[in-house]
Amino acid sequence: MKKYLIAALALAALMTSCNSNTWDVTSDLSVDKVDPTQGLTPLAQDPGMDYAPLYWSVYGALRQQEKDGSFPNIFTEKDWDEAIDFVATNLKPYGYDMLVTDGFAAMGGDDGYMTRYSRSQKDESSPEIELSTIIAKLKAKGLKLGVYDNPFWLHYSNPNAIIPGTDGITVGSLRYNPEKDKDVLHPTKNDQFGWVLTDHPGAEQHFEAFFKHYADMGVHFIRMDFLSWYEDGMNYSDQIDRGYGRERYVRGMQWINKYARKYGVYVSLVMPHLKNNAIIEKYAGNMIRINADALEGSWYRFSENNRGSLRGGWPNSENAFDGFINWSKISGRGKVRLDGDFIRLASFASDDEKRSAISLPLMAGGPIAVTDYPNAHDLTFFQNEELLALQKDGFVGQPYKRDLWGIDGEIWYGQLKDGSWVVGLFNRDQSAATRSVTLSQIGIHGSWKARNLWTHEDEGTVSGTISAEIPAHGCKILKLSKL
């Protein structure tokens, strides 16, 4: 109990410094007795794993059902057919090659692992859809399935199912047992999921079987959510779940690193506290969420929501722009990628906002996750091949400074593999403003050919300084190529 009190006092002290641009989230929390990354290699360093994906998610449709109160939330076979056709026609030619499940809907399984998702009809009594059926539909159109699931969760109708690789250990035995598990943080709380206690016999074999289960099905992207709820049960300042402790959490993260690598699975971590400067998540994830949920989207959630305030736990940042700036300190080529959540483009008030919402994730080396059915005009923002070339290159940029309030955090830059540079000038203000950068200060010297990646026009030769009038909430993205 003493170590938790010390950590809580340290967190309280950090919270008082929440508007400091120099403060590193959780850097002063001594939460690990030993370095938990000993013997591990970041997943991004595996062949073919150093990238951020382009994909479409069911999140938007199911979130809307939840908002409308049309429970149960169901994504039917007809819905899948519509989504697959939409992506194959409008997004696949531009590199979007995957559709991904999400929460809100039924996630069925018999022996500990999900094998079914949602239902065939908009009827809670209709059959659940086999994942194999969804995978076959996608494969027919040259697309892949990614899943929303978590090896810390159990899916079973048969608690007596044997965990693969064990001598008779059952999946039901992995759950919390109040008679034996006396060290959970908040034992009077109820479990929100069927959590796996990683110190129970058979837990590691369960984690390995989880990854093998999906790899055998041809699924190589897994989005793992609610990680903070497992670690300490906290969400914002609310106690949601029992909280199974840092030691159990880290052990599970170490297994994720081990078995994701073994089975070639790309790992997206969602709602992690990122304690100790994301020391374990940098190794266990290819990608990590760095801000609160997109929900219905809008510029407010992208840039303004609680701007400049950092927390010592999930979510560290309320908006994506702050999250990208703050956590740029851990991202890069061969390192973890930053995930700013889904892009609900129709929620943005202007084309300038839409260009920024697409540009910043790509400048930061993050994913583009579509989650609605954009109209013809909005599709053009997702189809900008000159900007999407950054994703194909594996590009990861950074802000001039990790500044959440000043304009230095709105200047982004990075280098492509061919030696050219990309410079992004953003404007988070409510009115037009000039943004400038001295090229030598970001390591760029000499004269360069400049091309505007949104207007698709060459802008002559630049050297010394780049300066431009940027509209409110807008951006300018320039590629600088050798003369």
XYZ file of C-alpha atoms in Angstrom:
483
model
C 0.000 0.000 0.000
C 2.899 2.356 0.757
C 4.208 2.362 -2.824
C 0.756 3.296 -4.136
C 0.564 6.195 -1.661
C 3.938 7.475 -2.805
C 2.888 7.222 -6.442
C -0.348 9.056 -5.685
C 1.518 11.891 -3.964
C 3.919 12.128 -6.891
C 0.999 12.270 -9.301
C -0.665 15.024 -7.281
C 2.526 17.078 -7.417
C 2.772 16.599 -11.142
C -0.827 17.616 -11.703
C -0.074 21.049 -10.267
C 2.391 21.594 -13.129
C -0.068 20.615 -15.845
C 0.402 23.703 -18.014
C 4.196 23.602 -18.194
C 5.508 23.036 -21.703
C 8.700 21.523 -20.313
C 7.017 18.978 -18.072
C 7.251 15.359 -19.249
C 4.119 13.374 -18.414
C 4.836 10.769 -15.715
C 8.612 11.169 -16.007
C 8.967 11.473 -12.238
C 6.826 8.492 -11.310
C 8.985 5.652 -10.014
C 6.535 2.924 -10.954
C 8.897 0.121 -12.002
C 11.195 -1.645 -9.531
C 13.360 -2.842 -12.421
C 13.563 -1.913 -16.091
C 10.622 -3.841 -17.621
C 12.124 -3.722 -21.122
C 15.176 -5.882 -20.393
C 15.587 -8.371 -23.216
C 12.870 -6.732 -25.358
C 13.094 -5.080 -28.766
C 10.479 -2.559 -29.954
C 7.937 -4.196 -32.265
C 8.513 -1.448 -34.831
C 12.007 -2.809 -35.434
C 10.665 -6.070 -36.842
C 10.708 -6.363 -40.656
C 7.603 -4.815 -42.208
C 6.338 -3.349 -38.919
C 7.691 0.199 -39.100
C 4.629 2.013 -40.424
C 1.232 3.421 -39.470
C -1.811 1.940 -41.249
C -4.481 3.462 -43.479
C -7.830 1.878 -42.637
C -11.601 2.160 -42.151
C -13.361 1.388 -38.844
C -16.933 0.497 -37.876
C -16.594 2.916 -34.933
C -18.606 5.723 -36.531
C -21.634 3.595 -37.312
C -21.756 1.935 -33.902
C -21.024 5.147 -32.015
C -23.987 6.742 -33.786
C -26.241 3.855 -32.761
C -25.109 4.255 -29.165
C -25.749 7.997 -29.306
C -29.212 7.401 -30.793
C -30.010 4.880 -28.062
C -30.810 2.174 -30.593
C -29.443 -0.644 -28.431
C -28.401 -3.302 -29.258
C -25.636 -1.850 -31.409
C -25.341 -4.100 -34.435
C -23.227 -4.054 -37.607
C -25.015 -6.533 -39.869
C -23.763 -8.576 -42.819
C -25.468 -6.060 -45.086
C -23.548 -3.301 -43.293
C -20.304 -5.177 -43.898
C -21.100 -5.540 -47.594
C -21.799 -1.812 -47.865
C -18.630 -0.844 -45.995
C -16.428 -3.240 -47.972
C -17.766 -1.963 -51.293
C -17.261 1.640 -50.160
C -13.654 1.064 -49.116
C -12.798 -1.072 -52.149
C -14.148 1.590 -54.505
C -13.106 4.836 -52.827
C -10.146 4.145 -50.528
C -8.323 0.965 -51.529
C -6.794 2.569 -54.672
C -5.107 5.061 -52.341
C -3.577 2.511 -49.953
C -6.348 1.897 -47.417
C -6.278 -1.888 -47.237
C -8.058 -2.843 -44.010
C -11.408 -2.647 -42.203
C -11.370 -2.882 -38.420
C -13.999 -3.914 -35.867
C -14.648 -1.891 -32.713
C -16.508 -2.127 -29.422
C -20.212 -1.457 -28.847
C -21.192 -4.717 -30.634
C -21.286 -8.364 -29.537
C -17.911 -10.141 -29.498
C -18.661 -13.844 -29.220
C -16.446 -16.806 -28.443
C -16.763 -20.234 -26.868
C -13.312 -21.229 -25.681
C -11.639 -17.980 -24.587
C -11.128 -16.224 -27.936
C -13.398 -14.199 -30.193
C -14.693 -16.092 -33.205
C -17.860 -14.073 -33.932
C -18.612 -10.381 -34.237
C -21.948 -8.548 -34.059
C -25.081 -10.099 -35.634
C -26.349 -10.980 -39.065
C -29.518 -8.864 -38.739
C -30.614 -5.810 -36.745
C -32.082 -8.189 -34.199
C -30.437 -9.243 -30.947
C -31.702 -12.790 -31.419
C -30.193 -13.167 -34.915
C -27.042 -15.283 -35.320
C -23.678 -13.722 -34.627
C -21.470 -13.315 -37.703
C -18.498 -15.645 -37.929
C -15.213 -13.770 -38.252
C -14.312 -16.213 -41.012
C -17.310 -14.926 -42.990
C -16.163 -11.316 -42.654
C -12.587 -12.259 -43.569
C -13.797 -14.072 -46.703
C -15.845 -11.040 -47.785
C -12.811 -8.794 -47.365
C -10.409 -11.177 -49.075
C -12.669 -11.292 -52.133
C -12.079 -7.539 -52.537
C -8.353 -7.654 -51.760
C -8.811 -6.263 -48.252
C -7.860 -7.382 -44.730
C -9.574 -7.538 -41.361
C -8.230 -5.880 -38.241
C -9.879 -6.625 -34.905
C -10.723 -4.751 -31.745
C -9.764 -7.195 -29.001
C -7.369 -7.582 -26.123
C -5.410 -10.554 -24.720
C -6.308 -9.277 -21.231
C -9.966 -10.102 -22.094
C -11.685 -13.487 -22.113
C -14.445 -14.536 -24.522
C -16.088 -17.797 -23.598
C -19.386 -19.547 -23.214
C -17.524 -22.581 -21.850
C -15.421 -21.654 -18.786
C -14.076 -25.212 -18.713
C -12.363 -24.913 -22.091
C -8.696 -25.860 -21.826
C -6.086 -23.208 -22.550
C -3.910 -24.418 -25.456
C -0.455 -25.489 -24.352
C -1.474 -26.261 -20.768
C -2.103 -29.474 -18.898
C -5.794 -29.014 -18.238
C -5.865 -25.366 -17.091
C -9.240 -23.809 -17.914
C -9.953 -20.349 -19.288
C -12.353 -19.696 -16.406
C -9.504 -20.039 -13.917
C -7.824 -16.917 -15.312
C -10.455 -14.587 -13.852
C -10.347 -12.751 -10.559
C -10.841 -14.973 -7.521
C -11.588 -12.957 -4.348
C -10.480 -15.893 -2.197
C -6.966 -15.860 -3.659
C -6.395 -12.470 -5.309
C -6.054 -10.234 -2.266
C -3.861 -7.523 -3.772
C -6.143 -5.911 -6.349
C -6.401 -2.152 -5.923
C -10.182 -1.772 -5.571
C -11.751 -5.163 -4.763
C -15.244 -3.724 -4.196
C -15.514 -2.543 -7.804
C -17.060 -4.724 -10.489
C -15.153 -6.014 -13.495
C -16.103 -4.257 -16.717
C -14.512 -7.074 -18.739
C -13.564 -10.684 -18.206
C -9.997 -9.778 -17.285
C -7.073 -12.214 -17.316
C -4.957 -12.101 -14.165
C -1.464 -12.525 -15.505
C -0.131 -14.156 -12.331
C -2.585 -17.064 -12.654
C -1.258 -20.367 -14.033
C -1.882 -20.622 -17.774
C -2.027 -16.857 -18.372
C 1.059 -16.728 -20.583
C -0.182 -19.676 -22.636
C -3.495 -17.840 -23.031
C -1.688 -14.767 -24.382
C 0.265 -16.830 -26.880
C -2.860 -18.682 -28.006
C -4.609 -15.328 -28.475
C -2.048 -14.203 -31.055
C -1.879 -17.602 -32.725
C -5.688 -17.671 -32.969
C -5.754 -14.448 -34.981
C -2.643 -15.136 -37.043
C -4.109 -18.498 -38.092
C -7.230 -16.647 -39.268
C -5.156 -14.166 -41.281
C -5.681 -11.256 -38.876
C -2.483 -9.302 -38.254
C -3.767 -6.039 -36.738
C -5.227 -5.868 -33.201
C -6.485 -2.738 -31.461
C -6.296 -3.252 -27.666
C -8.480 -0.951 -25.578
C -9.165 0.039 -21.941
C -5.629 -0.691 -20.788
C -5.781 1.902 -17.997
C -8.776 0.099 -16.525
C -6.690 -3.032 -16.127
C -3.622 -1.326 -14.710
C -5.288 0.679 -11.942
C -8.993 0.870 -12.831
C -8.841 4.606 -13.533
C -10.441 6.571 -16.362
C -9.844 10.328 -16.132
C -10.400 10.878 -12.395
C -13.019 8.136 -12.009
C -12.473 4.731 -10.470
C -14.098 2.382 -12.999
C -12.651 -1.061 -12.414
C -10.849 -3.110 -9.778
C -7.385 -2.344 -11.109
C -5.024 -5.297 -11.174
C -1.778 -3.427 -10.639
C 1.339 -2.348 -12.446
C 3.133 -5.681 -12.038
C 0.363 -7.698 -13.711
C -0.006 -5.054 -16.421
C 3.705 -4.981 -17.254
C 3.861 -8.771 -17.358
C 1.054 -8.805 -19.904
C 2.770 -6.100 -21.961
C 5.963 -8.147 -22.021
C 3.993 -11.120 -23.359
C 2.338 -8.924 -25.974
C 5.786 -7.912 -27.202
C 6.935 -11.532 -27.240
C 3.980 -13.134 -28.992
C 3.020 -10.311 -31.338
C 6.552 -10.629 -32.671
C 6.341 -14.421 -32.893
C 3.079 -14.380 -34.885
C 3.631 -11.220 -36.916
C 0.804 -9.156 -35.417
C 0.704 -5.340 -35.476
C -0.361 -3.991 -32.054
C -2.338 -0.785 -31.469
C -2.564 0.163 -27.771
C -5.533 2.266 -26.651
C -6.186 4.052 -23.337
C -2.795 3.356 -21.753
C -1.627 5.543 -18.865
C 1.872 5.614 -20.436
C 3.555 5.700 -17.057
C 7.283 6.193 -16.768
C 7.245 7.927 -20.169
C 5.567 4.963 -21.861
C 8.541 2.794 -20.994
C 6.774 -0.523 -21.589
C 4.247 0.594 -24.229
C 7.086 1.755 -26.504
C 8.079 -1.900 -26.725
C 4.678 -3.637 -26.572
C 2.932 -1.514 -29.213
C 3.529 -0.553 -32.802
C 1.152 2.324 -32.179
C -0.312 4.032 -29.096
C -3.287 6.343 -28.595
C -2.161 9.728 -27.291
C -5.437 11.587 -26.685
C -9.033 11.193 -25.572
C -11.653 9.603 -27.836
C -12.688 11.356 -31.042
C -16.383 10.747 -30.267
C -18.301 12.952 -32.753
C -15.122 14.686 -33.908
C -14.827 18.463 -34.630
C -11.997 20.970 -34.320
C -12.749 21.228 -30.609
C -11.757 17.613 -29.984
C -8.900 17.795 -32.484
C -7.224 20.926 -31.103
C -9.087 22.907 -28.427
C -10.435 20.521 -25.795
C -8.570 21.377 -22.568
C -5.652 22.639 -24.639
C -2.309 22.812 -22.904
C -3.277 20.597 -19.958
C -1.405 17.344 -19.436
C -2.334 14.562 -17.003
C -0.229 11.894 -15.382
C -2.610 9.202 -16.616
C -5.171 8.392 -19.267
C -5.895 10.515 -21.173
C -2.688 12.517 -20.942
C -4.154 14.954 -23.490
C -7.774 15.793 -24.252
C -7.085 16.729 -27.875
C -5.077 15.137 -30.655
C -2.892 18.163 -31.428
C -1.544 18.328 -27.865
C -1.071 14.561 -27.855
C 0.990 14.587 -31.032
C 3.148 17.451 -29.763
C 3.763 16.000 -26.306
C 4.443 12.405 -27.280
C 6.606 13.289 -30.297
C 9.451 12.700 -27.840
C 9.012 8.909 -28.151
C 8.081 8.431 -31.821
C 10.267 8.076 -34.903
C 11.410 5.615 -37.514
C 11.903 2.240 -35.875
C 9.931 3.489 -32.880
C 6.328 3.476 -31.736
C 3.813 5.475 -33.833
C 1.323 7.968 -32.396
C -2.420 7.438 -32.901
C -4.704 10.498 -32.750
C -7.872 8.384 -33.100
C -10.489 8.395 -35.846
C -10.984 11.243 -38.315
C -14.659 12.218 -38.609
C -14.125 14.677 -41.414
C -17.724 15.835 -41.836
C -17.599 17.235 -38.285
C -15.039 19.886 -39.236
C -16.366 23.335 -40.105
C -14.149 24.233 -43.061
C -11.846 22.789 -45.679
C -8.930 24.384 -43.831
C -9.791 22.391 -40.707
C -10.139 19.240 -42.790
C -6.709 19.701 -44.346
C -5.194 20.087 -40.871
C -6.996 17.001 -39.553
C -5.456 14.907 -42.330
C -2.049 16.595 -42.418
C -1.067 16.462 -38.747
C -1.335 12.662 -38.308
C 0.694 12.138 -41.476
C 3.280 14.720 -40.410
C 3.548 12.928 -37.053
C 3.916 9.500 -38.694
C 0.508 8.319 -37.466
C -2.391 6.445 -39.074
C -5.320 7.736 -41.075
C -8.406 6.005 -39.693
C -11.614 6.717 -41.612
C -14.795 5.816 -39.766
C -17.717 7.231 -41.751
C -18.833 7.327 -45.387
C -17.373 10.628 -46.583
C -19.171 12.360 -49.423
C -17.448 12.988 -52.747
C -15.922 16.284 -51.624
C -14.615 14.975 -48.302
C -13.184 11.882 -49.967
C -10.730 14.082 -51.839
C -9.003 14.907 -48.551
C -8.429 11.200 -47.840
C -7.284 10.636 -51.444
C -4.425 13.154 -51.600
C -1.732 10.888 -53.024
C 1.075 13.425 -52.606
C 0.358 13.641 -48.877
C -0.273 9.897 -48.511
C 3.209 9.376 -49.947
C 4.464 10.274 -46.466
C 2.761 7.170 -45.072
C 4.211 4.985 -47.835
C 7.671 6.345 -47.037
C 7.308 5.548 -43.324
C 7.861 9.227 -42.593
C 7.824 10.500 -38.986
C 8.054 14.222 -38.354
C 8.345 16.254 -35.180
C 7.426 19.728 -33.951
C 10.060 22.430 -33.819
C 9.462 22.471 -30.057
C 7.188 20.539 -27.711
C 5.133 23.649 -27.052
C 1.392 23.232 -26.449
C 0.551 26.947 -26.471
C 3.165 28.736 -28.559
C 3.488 28.623 -32.319
C 6.690 26.541 -32.131
C 4.473 23.504 -31.561
C 2.663 24.326 -34.823
C 5.804 24.031 -36.971
C 6.434 20.406 -38.004
C 9.199 18.945 -40.135
C 10.902 15.700 -41.083
C 12.979 14.004 -43.772
C 11.931 11.444 -46.373
C 14.098 8.469 -47.304
C 15.177 10.125 -50.568
C 16.678 13.062 -48.670
C 13.882 15.530 -49.356
C 12.176 17.339 -46.480
C 8.583 18.036 -45.547
C 7.695 21.164 -43.577
C 4.229 21.749 -42.134
C 2.994 25.137 -40.957
C -0.182 24.929 -38.848
C -2.409 27.581 -37.288
C -4.488 26.603 -34.252
C -5.693 30.206 -33.787
C -9.182 31.535 -34.480
C -7.941 33.964 -37.154
C -5.389 33.963 -39.965
C -1.773 34.309 -38.857
C 1.731 34.201 -40.258
C 3.849 31.132 -39.582
C 7.584 31.206 -40.277
C 10.536 28.893 -39.798
C 14.242 29.440 -40.326
C 15.357 26.334 -42.185
C 18.804 26.159 -40.606
C 17.181 25.879 -37.170
C 15.596 22.588 -38.192
C 18.700 21.238 -39.920
C 17.873 22.215 -43.499
C 20.590 24.099 -45.391
C 20.933 25.424 -48.926
C 18.312 25.984 -51.622
C 15.414 23.645 -52.345
C 12.538 23.226 -54.765
C 9.255 23.713 -52.903
C 6.009 21.925 -53.744
C 2.672 22.493 -52.028
C 1.202 19.067 -51.235
C -2.384 20.360 -51.025
C -2.540 22.650 -54.060
C -0.233 20.283 -56.020
C 1.704 23.277 -57.303
C 5.410 24.037 -57.418
C 6.294 27.211 -55.521
C 9.770 27.884 -56.824
C 13.003 27.828 -54.828
C 13.264 28.408 -51.080
C 16.226 28.978 -48.793
C 16.807 30.660 -45.476
C 13.247 31.092 -44.226
C 9.802 29.785 -45.092
C 6.955 32.114 -44.221
C 3.255 31.987 -45.121
C -0.084 33.436 -44.108
C -2.069 30.464 -42.757
C -5.865 30.678 -42.480
C -7.575 30.031 -39.162
C -7.280 26.315 -38.259
C -5.470 25.749 -41.543
C -2.081 24.509 -42.661
C 0.454 24.571 -45.447
C 2.488 21.440 -46.208
C 5.593 21.873 -48.364
C 7.899 19.210 -49.769
C 11.464 20.463 -50.274
C 13.373 18.569 -52.965
C 16.968 18.873 -54.057
C 17.668 21.228 -56.966
